[in-house]
Short mmCIF file of C-alpha atoms in Angstrom, two decimals:
data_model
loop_
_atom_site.label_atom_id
_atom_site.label_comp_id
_atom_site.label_asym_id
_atom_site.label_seq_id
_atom_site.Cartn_x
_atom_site.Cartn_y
_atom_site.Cartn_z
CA UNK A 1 37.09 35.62 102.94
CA UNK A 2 40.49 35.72 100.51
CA UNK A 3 41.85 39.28 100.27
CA UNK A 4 43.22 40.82 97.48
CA UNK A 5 46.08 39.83 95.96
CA UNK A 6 49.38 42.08 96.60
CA UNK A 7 50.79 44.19 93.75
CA UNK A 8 53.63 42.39 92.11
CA UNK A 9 57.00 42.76 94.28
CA UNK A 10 55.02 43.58 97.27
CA UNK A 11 55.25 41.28 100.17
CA UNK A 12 51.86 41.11 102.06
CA UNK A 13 54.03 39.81 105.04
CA UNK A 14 55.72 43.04 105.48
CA UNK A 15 52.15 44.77 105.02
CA UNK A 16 52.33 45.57 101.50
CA UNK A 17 54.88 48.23 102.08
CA UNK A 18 56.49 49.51 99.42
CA UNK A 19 60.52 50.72 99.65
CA UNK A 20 59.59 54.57 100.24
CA UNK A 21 56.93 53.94 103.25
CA UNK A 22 59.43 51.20 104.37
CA UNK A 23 62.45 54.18 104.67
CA UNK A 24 60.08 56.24 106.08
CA UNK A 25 58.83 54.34 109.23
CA UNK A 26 62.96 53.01 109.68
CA UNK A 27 63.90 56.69 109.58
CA UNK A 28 61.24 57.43 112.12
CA UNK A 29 61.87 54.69 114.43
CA UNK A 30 66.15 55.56 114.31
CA UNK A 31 65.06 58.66 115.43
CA UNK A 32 62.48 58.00 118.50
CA UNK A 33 64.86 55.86 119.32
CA UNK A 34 68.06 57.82 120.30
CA UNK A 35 66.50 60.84 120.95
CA UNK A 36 66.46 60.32 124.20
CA UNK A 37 70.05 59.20 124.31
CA UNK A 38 71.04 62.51 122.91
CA UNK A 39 69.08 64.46 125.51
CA UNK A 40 71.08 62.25 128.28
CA UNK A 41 74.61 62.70 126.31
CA UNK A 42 75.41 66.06 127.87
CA UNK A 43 74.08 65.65 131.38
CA UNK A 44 75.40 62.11 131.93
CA UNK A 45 78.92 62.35 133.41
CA UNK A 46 78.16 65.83 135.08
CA UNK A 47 74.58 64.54 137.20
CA UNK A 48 76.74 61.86 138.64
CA UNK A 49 78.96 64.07 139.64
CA UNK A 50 76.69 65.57 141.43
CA UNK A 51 75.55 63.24 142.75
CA UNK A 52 78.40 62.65 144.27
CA UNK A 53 80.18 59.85 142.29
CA UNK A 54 83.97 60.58 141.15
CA UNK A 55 85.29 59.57 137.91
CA UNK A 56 86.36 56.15 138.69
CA UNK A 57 82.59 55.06 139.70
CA UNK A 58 81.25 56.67 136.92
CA UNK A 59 83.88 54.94 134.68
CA UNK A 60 82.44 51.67 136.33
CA UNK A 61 78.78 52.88 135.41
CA UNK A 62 79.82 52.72 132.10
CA UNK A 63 81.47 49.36 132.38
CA UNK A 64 78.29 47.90 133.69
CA UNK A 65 76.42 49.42 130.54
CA UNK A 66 79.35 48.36 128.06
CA UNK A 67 79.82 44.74 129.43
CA UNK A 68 76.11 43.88 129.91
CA UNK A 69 75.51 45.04 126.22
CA UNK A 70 78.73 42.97 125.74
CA UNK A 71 77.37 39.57 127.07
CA UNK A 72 73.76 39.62 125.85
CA UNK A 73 74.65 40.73 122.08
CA UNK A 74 74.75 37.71 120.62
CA UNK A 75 71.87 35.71 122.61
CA UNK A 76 69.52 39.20 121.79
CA UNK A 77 70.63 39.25 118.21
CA UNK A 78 69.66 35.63 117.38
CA UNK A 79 66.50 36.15 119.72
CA UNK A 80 65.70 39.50 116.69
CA UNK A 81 66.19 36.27 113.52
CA UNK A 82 64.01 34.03 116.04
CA UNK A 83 60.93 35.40 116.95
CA UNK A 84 61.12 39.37 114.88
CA UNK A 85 62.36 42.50 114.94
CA UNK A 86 59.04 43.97 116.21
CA UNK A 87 58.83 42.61 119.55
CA UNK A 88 62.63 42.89 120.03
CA UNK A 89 62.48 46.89 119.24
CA UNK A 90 59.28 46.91 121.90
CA UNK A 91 60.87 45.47 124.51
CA UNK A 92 64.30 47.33 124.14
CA UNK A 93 62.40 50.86 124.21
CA UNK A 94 60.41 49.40 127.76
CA UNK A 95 63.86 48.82 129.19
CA UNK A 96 65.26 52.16 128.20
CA UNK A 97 62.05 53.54 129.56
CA UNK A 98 62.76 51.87 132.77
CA UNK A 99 66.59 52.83 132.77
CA UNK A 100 66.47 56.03 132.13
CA UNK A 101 63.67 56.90 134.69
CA UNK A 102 65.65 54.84 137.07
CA UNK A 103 69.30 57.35 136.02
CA UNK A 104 67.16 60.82 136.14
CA UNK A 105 65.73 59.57 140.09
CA UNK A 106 68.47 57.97 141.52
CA UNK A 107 70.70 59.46 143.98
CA UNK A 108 72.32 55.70 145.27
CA UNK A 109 75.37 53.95 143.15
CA UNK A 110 73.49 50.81 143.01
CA UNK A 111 69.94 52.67 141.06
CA UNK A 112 72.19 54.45 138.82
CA UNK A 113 74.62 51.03 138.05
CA UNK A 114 71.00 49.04 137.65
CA UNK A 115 69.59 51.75 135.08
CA UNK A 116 73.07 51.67 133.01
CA UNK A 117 72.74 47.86 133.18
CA UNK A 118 69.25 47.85 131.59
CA UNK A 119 70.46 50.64 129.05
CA UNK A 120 73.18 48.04 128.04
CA UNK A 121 70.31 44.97 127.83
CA UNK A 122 68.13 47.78 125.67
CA UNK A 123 71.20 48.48 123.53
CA UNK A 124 72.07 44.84 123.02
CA UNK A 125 68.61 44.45 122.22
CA UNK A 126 68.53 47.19 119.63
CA UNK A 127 71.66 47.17 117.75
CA UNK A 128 70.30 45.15 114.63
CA UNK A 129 66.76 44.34 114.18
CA UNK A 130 65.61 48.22 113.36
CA UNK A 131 67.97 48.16 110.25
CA UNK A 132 67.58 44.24 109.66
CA UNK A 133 63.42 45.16 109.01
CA UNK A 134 64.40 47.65 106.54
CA UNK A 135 66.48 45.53 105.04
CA UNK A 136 63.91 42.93 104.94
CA UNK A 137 61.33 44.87 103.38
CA UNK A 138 63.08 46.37 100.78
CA UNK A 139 64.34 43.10 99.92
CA UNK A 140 61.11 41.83 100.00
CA UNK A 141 59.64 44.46 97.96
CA UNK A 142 62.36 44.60 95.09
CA UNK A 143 64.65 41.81 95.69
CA UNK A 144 67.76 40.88 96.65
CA UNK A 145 69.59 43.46 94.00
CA UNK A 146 67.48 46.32 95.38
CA UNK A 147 68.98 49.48 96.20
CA UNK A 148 69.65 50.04 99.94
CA UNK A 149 71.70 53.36 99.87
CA UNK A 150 69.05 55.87 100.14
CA UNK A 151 67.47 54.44 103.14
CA UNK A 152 70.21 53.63 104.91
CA UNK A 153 71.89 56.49 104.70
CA UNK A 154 68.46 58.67 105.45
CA UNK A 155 68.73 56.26 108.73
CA UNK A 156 72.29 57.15 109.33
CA UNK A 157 70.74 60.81 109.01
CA UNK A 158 68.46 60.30 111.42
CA UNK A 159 70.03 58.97 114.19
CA UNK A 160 73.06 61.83 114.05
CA UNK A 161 70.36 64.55 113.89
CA UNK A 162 68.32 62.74 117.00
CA UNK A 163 71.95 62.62 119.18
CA UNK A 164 72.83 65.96 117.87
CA UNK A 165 69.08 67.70 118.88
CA UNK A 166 69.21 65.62 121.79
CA UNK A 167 72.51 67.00 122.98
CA UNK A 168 70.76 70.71 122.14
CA UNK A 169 67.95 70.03 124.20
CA UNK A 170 69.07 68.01 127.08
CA UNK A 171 72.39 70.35 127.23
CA UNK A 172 69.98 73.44 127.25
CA UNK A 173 67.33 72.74 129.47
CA UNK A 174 69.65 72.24 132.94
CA UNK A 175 70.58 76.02 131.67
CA UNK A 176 67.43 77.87 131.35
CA UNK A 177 66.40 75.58 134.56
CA UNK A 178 69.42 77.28 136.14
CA UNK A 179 68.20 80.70 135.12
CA UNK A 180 64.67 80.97 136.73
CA UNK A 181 66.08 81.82 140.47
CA UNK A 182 65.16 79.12 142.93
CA UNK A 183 63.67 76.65 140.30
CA UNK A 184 66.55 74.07 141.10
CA UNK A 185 66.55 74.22 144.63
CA UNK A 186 62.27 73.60 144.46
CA UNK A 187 62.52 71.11 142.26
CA UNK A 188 64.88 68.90 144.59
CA UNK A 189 63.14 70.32 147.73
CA UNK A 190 60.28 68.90 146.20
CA UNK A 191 61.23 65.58 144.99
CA UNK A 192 63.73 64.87 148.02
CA UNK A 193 66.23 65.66 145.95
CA UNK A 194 65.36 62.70 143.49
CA UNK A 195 65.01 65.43 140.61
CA UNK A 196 67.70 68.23 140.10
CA UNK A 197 67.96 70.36 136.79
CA UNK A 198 70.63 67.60 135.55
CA UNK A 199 67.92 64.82 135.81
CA UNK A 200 65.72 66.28 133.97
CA UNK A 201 66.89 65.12 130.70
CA UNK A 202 66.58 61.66 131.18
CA UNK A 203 62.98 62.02 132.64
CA UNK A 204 62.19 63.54 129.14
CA UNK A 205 63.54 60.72 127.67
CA UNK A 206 61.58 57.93 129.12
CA UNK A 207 58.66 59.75 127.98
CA UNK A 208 59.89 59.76 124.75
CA UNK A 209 60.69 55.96 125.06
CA UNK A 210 57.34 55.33 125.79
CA UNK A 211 56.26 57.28 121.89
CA UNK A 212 59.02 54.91 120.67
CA UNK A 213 57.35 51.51 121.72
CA UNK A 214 53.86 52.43 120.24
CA UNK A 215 55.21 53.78 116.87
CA UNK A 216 57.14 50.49 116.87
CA UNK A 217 53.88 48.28 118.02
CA UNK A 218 51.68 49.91 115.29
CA UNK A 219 53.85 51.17 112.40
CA UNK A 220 56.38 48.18 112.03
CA UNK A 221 54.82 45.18 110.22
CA UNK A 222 56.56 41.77 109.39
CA UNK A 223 55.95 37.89 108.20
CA UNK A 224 54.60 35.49 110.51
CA UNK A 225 57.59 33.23 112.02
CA UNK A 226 56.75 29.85 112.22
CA UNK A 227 54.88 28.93 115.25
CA UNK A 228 57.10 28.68 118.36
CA UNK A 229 57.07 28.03 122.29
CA UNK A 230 59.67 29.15 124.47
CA UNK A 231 61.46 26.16 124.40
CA UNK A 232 61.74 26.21 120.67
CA UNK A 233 63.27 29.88 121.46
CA UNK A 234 65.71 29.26 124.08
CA UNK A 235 66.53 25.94 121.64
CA UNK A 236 66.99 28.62 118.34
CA UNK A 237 69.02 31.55 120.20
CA UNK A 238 72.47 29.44 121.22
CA UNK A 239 72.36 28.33 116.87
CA UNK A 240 72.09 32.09 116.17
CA UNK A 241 74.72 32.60 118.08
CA UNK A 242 77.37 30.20 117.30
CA UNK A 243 76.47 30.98 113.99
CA UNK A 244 77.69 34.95 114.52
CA UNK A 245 80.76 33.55 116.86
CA UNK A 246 81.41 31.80 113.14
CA UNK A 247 81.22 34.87 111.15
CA UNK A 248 84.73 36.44 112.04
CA UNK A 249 86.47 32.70 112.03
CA UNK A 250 85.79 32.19 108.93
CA UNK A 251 85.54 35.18 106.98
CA UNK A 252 88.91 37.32 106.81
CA UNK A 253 86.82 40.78 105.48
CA UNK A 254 84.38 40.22 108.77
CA UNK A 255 86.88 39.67 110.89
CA UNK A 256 88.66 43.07 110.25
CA UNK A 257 85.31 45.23 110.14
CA UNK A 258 85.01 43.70 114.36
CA UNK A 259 88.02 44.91 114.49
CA UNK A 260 87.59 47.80 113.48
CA UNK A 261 84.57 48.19 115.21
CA UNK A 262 86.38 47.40 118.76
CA UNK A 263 89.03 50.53 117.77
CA UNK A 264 85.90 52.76 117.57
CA UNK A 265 85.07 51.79 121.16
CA UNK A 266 88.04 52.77 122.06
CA UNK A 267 87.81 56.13 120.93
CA UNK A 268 84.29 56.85 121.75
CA UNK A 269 84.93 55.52 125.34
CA UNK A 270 87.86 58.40 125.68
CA UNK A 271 85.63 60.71 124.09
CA UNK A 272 82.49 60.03 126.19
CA UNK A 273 84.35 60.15 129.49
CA UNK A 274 86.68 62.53 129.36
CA UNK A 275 85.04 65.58 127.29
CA UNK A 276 82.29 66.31 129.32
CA UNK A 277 84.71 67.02 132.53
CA UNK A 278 86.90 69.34 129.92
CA UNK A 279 83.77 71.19 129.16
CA UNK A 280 82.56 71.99 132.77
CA UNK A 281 86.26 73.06 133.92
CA UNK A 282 86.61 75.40 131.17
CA UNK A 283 82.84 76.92 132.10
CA UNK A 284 83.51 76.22 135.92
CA UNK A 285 80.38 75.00 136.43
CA UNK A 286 78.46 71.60 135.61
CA UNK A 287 75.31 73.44 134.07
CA UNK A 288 77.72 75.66 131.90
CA UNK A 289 79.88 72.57 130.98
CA UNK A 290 76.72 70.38 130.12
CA UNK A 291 75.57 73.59 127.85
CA UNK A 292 78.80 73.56 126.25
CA UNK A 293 79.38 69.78 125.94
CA UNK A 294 75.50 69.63 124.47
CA UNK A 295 76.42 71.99 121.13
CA UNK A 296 80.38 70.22 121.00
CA UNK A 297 78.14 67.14 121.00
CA UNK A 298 75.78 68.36 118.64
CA UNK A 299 78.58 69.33 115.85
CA UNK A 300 80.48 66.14 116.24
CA UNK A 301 77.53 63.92 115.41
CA UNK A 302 76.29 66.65 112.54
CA UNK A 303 80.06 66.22 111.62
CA UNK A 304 79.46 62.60 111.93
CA UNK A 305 76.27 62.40 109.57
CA UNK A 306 78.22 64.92 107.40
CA UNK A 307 81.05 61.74 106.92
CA UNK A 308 78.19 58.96 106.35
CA UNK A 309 76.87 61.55 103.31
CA UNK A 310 81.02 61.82 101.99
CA UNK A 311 81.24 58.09 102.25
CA UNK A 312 80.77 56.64 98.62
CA UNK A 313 82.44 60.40 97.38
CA UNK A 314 85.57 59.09 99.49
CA UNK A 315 85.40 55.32 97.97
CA UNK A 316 85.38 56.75 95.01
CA UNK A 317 87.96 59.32 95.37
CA UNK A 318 90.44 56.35 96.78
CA UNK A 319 89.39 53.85 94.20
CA UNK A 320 87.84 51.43 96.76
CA UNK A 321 85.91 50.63 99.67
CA UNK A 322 89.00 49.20 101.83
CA UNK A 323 90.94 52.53 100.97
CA UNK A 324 88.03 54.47 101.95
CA UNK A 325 88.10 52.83 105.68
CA UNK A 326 91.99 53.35 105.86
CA UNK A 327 91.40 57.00 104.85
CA UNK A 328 88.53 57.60 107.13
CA UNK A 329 90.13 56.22 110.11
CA UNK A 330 92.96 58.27 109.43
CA UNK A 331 91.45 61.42 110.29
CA UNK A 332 89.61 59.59 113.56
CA UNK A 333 93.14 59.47 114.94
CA UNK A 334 94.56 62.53 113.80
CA UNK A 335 91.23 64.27 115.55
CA UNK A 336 92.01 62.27 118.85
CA UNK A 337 95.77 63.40 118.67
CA UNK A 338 94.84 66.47 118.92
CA UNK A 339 92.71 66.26 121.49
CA UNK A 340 95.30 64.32 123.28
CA UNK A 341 98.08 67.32 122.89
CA UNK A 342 95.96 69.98 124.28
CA UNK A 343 94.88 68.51 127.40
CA UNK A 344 96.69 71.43 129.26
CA UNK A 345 95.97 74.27 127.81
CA UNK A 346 92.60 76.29 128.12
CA UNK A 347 94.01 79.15 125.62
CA UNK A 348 91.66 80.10 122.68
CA UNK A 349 94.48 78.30 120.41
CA UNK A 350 94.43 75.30 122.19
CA UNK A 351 90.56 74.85 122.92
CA UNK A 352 89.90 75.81 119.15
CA UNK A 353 92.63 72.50 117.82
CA UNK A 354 90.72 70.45 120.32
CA UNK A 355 87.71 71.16 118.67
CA UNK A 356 88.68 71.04 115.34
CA UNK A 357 90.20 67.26 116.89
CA UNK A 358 86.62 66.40 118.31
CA UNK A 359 84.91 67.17 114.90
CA UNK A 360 87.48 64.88 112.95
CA UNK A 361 86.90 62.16 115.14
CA UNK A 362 83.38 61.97 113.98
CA UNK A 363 83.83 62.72 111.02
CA UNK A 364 86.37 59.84 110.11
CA UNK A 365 83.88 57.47 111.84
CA UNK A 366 81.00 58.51 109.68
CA UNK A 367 83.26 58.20 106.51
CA UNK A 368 84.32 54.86 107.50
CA UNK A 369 80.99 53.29 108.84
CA UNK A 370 78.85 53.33 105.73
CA UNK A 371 81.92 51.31 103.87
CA UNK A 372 82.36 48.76 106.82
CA UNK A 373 78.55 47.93 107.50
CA UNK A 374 77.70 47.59 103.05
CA UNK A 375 80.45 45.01 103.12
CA UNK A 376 78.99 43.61 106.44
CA UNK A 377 75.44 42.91 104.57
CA UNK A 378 77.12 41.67 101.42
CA UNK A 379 78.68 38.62 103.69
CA UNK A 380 75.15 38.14 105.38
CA UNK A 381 71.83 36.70 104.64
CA UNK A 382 68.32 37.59 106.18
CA UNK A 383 68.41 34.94 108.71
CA UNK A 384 70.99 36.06 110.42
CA UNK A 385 71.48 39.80 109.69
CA UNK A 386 70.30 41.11 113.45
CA UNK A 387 73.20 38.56 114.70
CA UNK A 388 75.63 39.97 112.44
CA UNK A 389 75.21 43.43 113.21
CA UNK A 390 75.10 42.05 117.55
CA UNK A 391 78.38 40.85 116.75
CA UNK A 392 79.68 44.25 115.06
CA UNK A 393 78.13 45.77 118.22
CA UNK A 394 79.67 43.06 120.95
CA UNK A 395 82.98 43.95 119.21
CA UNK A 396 82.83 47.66 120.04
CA UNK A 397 81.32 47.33 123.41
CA UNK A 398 83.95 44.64 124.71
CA UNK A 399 86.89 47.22 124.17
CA UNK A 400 84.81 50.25 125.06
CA UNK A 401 84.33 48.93 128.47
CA UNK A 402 87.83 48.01 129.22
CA UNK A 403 89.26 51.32 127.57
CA UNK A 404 86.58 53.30 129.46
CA UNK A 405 87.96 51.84 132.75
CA UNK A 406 91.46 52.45 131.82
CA UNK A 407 90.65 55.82 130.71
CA UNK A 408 89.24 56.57 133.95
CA UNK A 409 91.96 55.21 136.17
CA UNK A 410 94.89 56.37 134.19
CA UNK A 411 96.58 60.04 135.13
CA UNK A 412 93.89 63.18 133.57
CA UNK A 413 96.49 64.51 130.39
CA UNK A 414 97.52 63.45 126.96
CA UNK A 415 97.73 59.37 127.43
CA UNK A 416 94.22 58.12 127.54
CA UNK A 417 93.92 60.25 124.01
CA UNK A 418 97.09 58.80 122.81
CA UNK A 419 96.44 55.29 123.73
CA UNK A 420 92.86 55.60 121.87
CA UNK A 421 94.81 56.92 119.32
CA UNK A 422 96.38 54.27 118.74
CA UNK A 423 94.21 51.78 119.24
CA UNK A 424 92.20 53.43 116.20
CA UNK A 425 95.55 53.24 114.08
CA UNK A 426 95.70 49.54 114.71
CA UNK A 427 92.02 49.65 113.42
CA UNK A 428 93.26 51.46 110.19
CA UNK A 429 96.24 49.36 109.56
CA UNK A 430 94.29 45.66 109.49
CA UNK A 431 92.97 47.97 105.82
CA UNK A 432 96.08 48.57 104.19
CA UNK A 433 96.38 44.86 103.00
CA UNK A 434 94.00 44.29 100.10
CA UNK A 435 91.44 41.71 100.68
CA UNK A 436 91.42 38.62 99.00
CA UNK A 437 89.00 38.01 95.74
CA UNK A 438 85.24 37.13 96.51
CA UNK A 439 84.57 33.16 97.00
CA UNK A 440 82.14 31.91 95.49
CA UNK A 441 78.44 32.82 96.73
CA UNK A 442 76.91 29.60 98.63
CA UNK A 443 73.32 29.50 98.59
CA UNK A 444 71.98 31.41 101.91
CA UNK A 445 69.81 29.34 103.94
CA UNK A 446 66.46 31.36 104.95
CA UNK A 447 65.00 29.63 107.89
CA UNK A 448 65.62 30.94 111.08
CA UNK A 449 68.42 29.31 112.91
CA UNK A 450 69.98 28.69 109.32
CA UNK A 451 73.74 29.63 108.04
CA UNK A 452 74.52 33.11 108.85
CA UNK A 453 77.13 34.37 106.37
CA UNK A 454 76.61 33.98 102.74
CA UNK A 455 80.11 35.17 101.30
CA UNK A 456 79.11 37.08 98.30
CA UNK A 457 81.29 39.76 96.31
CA UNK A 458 81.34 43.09 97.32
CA UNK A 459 78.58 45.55 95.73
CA UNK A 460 78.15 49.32 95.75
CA UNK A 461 78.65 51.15 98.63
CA UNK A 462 75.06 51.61 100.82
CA UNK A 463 75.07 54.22 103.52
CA UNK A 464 74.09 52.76 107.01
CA UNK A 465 73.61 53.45 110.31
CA UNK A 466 76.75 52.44 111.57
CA UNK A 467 77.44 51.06 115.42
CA UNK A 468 80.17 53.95 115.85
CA UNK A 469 77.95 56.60 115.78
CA UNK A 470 76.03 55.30 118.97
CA UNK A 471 77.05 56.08 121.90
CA UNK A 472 78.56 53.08 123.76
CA UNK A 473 77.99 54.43 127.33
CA UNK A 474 74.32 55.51 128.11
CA UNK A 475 73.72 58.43 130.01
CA UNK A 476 74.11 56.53 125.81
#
């Protein structure tokens, strides 16, 4: 039997959903998802600690994490425009199930590498098609010409307040584990020392993973692709992604938002890696530091939602969206200077600068994001949006794992926050140069496997989720 017919401007493919359900289920689903990131963010550098790991191993953790997210970007972004975002989004939450349970229980190098690995896959994974549905929809529901600010930035939203309670919660709970006399030592008597109050977090989080999969399973409804086999798969992933390896060759705009996007690895890789162990020797212990590193955490990405919100008030103020960038970034390296020139000092003066240096670092990044990412979807079409935003992502990752190895080898001071520094200044500079006027929009190509960038000119600023407010390094 025929069904009804769907209301005009409502695509039955995408389950009839209008734009406000549509916003509703992406903001949901940006926040299951790094939730349990955030509740790993504070505990992540200080539980392999103790476990015994020193700074240079963990800084190779995170280069197994960065570079495996590095080299599967682009295959798992054109696998998203292939064969859906649904089934993508499942399967990245069942690896980050898998990897965190794997960080929170193991005590061996190799456990804790193979966890951060399949983090990395999971991020890879996840870095598009979430936003690239919503995207979809809306389009879907009200055209091309719809308005994509409101979502996108309630996304943006989401994901800083998941990292930020996150950071609360899995900073917190090591603490008030720490208070109950005994409780610590049980819990790793009991476990064989598999499970210490530091672990905990993550063990949380693959519970919460496992929420994540079925809300995406049941709530996130698409268009049938076009029947497929596997070969037809493997055959459609390598166009997808020498269509993205295309995107910054020929596009001059693109090519400076990857750039950009690599400078933010830079700085989150010195941020991730180094703040935690300035946290626990100011406290003197790991569960103090972790406490302290949670609600540092916690303000820098509130600060960091607080810049995606100031984003179209700072185009505006500047006169455009390219200004806006510069402008941002400028305060992302003024925040990391000052983290960089207080390195040795603990006084009140000193920790308070470094701070107020942490909290501009964000907040530049959130300014700047939105601005980057609307121009991003302007050059794009929907048959290759997931691939675009893999290549954004591959950008950042590539220099956050060979910054977060240098970072970890160099001398503990002011240099590894100098030379981020100044990698984000490079970042800001490519945006001093005006771009050159709109070409002339081609007509985009819808079938899967089709042309990915569409060069159209640039519209009104839409608030996004950007790549730089995820954390490059899992616990990400």
């Amino acid at each position: 039997m025929t069904g009804a017919p769907a209301p005009a401007g409502v695509s039955p493919g995408h389950g009839g959903l209008d734009g406000a359900t549509a916003r509703r289920r992406y903001v949901t689903v940006s926040f299951l998802f790094w939730l349990p990131t955030g509740m790993s963010i504070a505990t992540g550098v200080l539980l392999y600690t103790e476990r015994g790991m020193g700074l240079a191993a963990i800084a190779g953790f995170y280069a197994v994490h960065s570079l495996t997210a590095a080299a599967m970007e682009l295959p798992t972004g054109g696998l998203s425009d292939v064969i859906g975002r649904r089934p993508v989004l499942a399967i990245a939450g069942l690896l980050n199930l898998t990897a965190f349970t794997l960080i929170g229980l193991g005590a061996a190098g190799w456990a804790i590498a193979l966890g951060m690995g399949l983090m990395g896959l999971a991020r890879a994974l996840s870095s598009g098609p979430a936003e690239a549905w919503y995207v979809d929809t809306v389009h879907a529901h009200a055209g091309p010409d719809a308005d994509l600010r409101t979502g996108l930035a309630r996304g943006s939203s989401a994901t800083s307040a998941a990292l930020a309670l996150g950071t609360v919660l899995g900073g917190g709970l090591p603490w008030l584990l720490g208070l109950a006399p005994g409780l610590g030592e049980w819990l790793a008597d009991t476990t064989g020392g598999l499970v210490i109050p530091l672990s905990v977090p993550a063990l949380l989080g693959a519970l919460v993973e496992g929420v994540f999969v079925l809300y995406v399973l049941s709530a996130l409804p698409e268009p049938p692709r076009p029947r497929t086999t596997l070969r037809r798969v493997v055959g459609g992933v390598p166009e997808a992604i020498a269509a993205g390896l295309r995107l910054g060759a020929r596009d001059a705009l693109i090519r400076r938002i990857l750039l950009t996007a690599s400078a933010a690895g830079a700085a989150l890789a010195a941020l991730e890696l180094l703040t935690p162990g300035r946290a626990a020797a100011l406290m003197g212990t790991a569960e103090s530091g972790a406490l302290v590193f949670a609600g540092l955490a916690c303000a820098g990405y509130l600060c960091h939602a607080l810049g995606g919100q100031l984003a179209p008030l700072v185009a505006r103020f500047t006169g455009n969206s390219e200004r806006a960038v510069l402008t941002s970034l400028g305060f992302t390296v003024l925040g990391l200077t000052l983290l960089g020139l207080t390195t040795h000092s603990m006084s009140p003066l000193a920790t308070t600068v470094a701070v107020t240096g942490y909290g501009l670092v964000y907040l530049g990044l959130g300014a700047a994001g939105p601005n980057e990412n609307d121009l991003l979807h302007r050059r794009v079409d929907a048959s290759g949006r997931a691939t675009a935003l893999s290549v954004q992502s591959l950008s950042l990752q590539l220099v956050a794992a060979g910054a977060g190895l240098g970072a970890g080898a160099l001398p503990p001071g002011p240099l590894p926050w100098l030379l981020a520094a100044t990698a984000v200044l490079a970042g800001a500079l490519l945006w001093v140069r005006r771009a050159a006027p709109a070409k002339t929009p081609t007509r985009p190509d819808t079938a899967a496997g089709g042309p990915v960038a569409a060069p159209v000119p640039a519209g009104p600023l839409h608030d996004t989720a950007p790549e730089e407010i995820r954390p490059h390094a899992r616990p990400t």
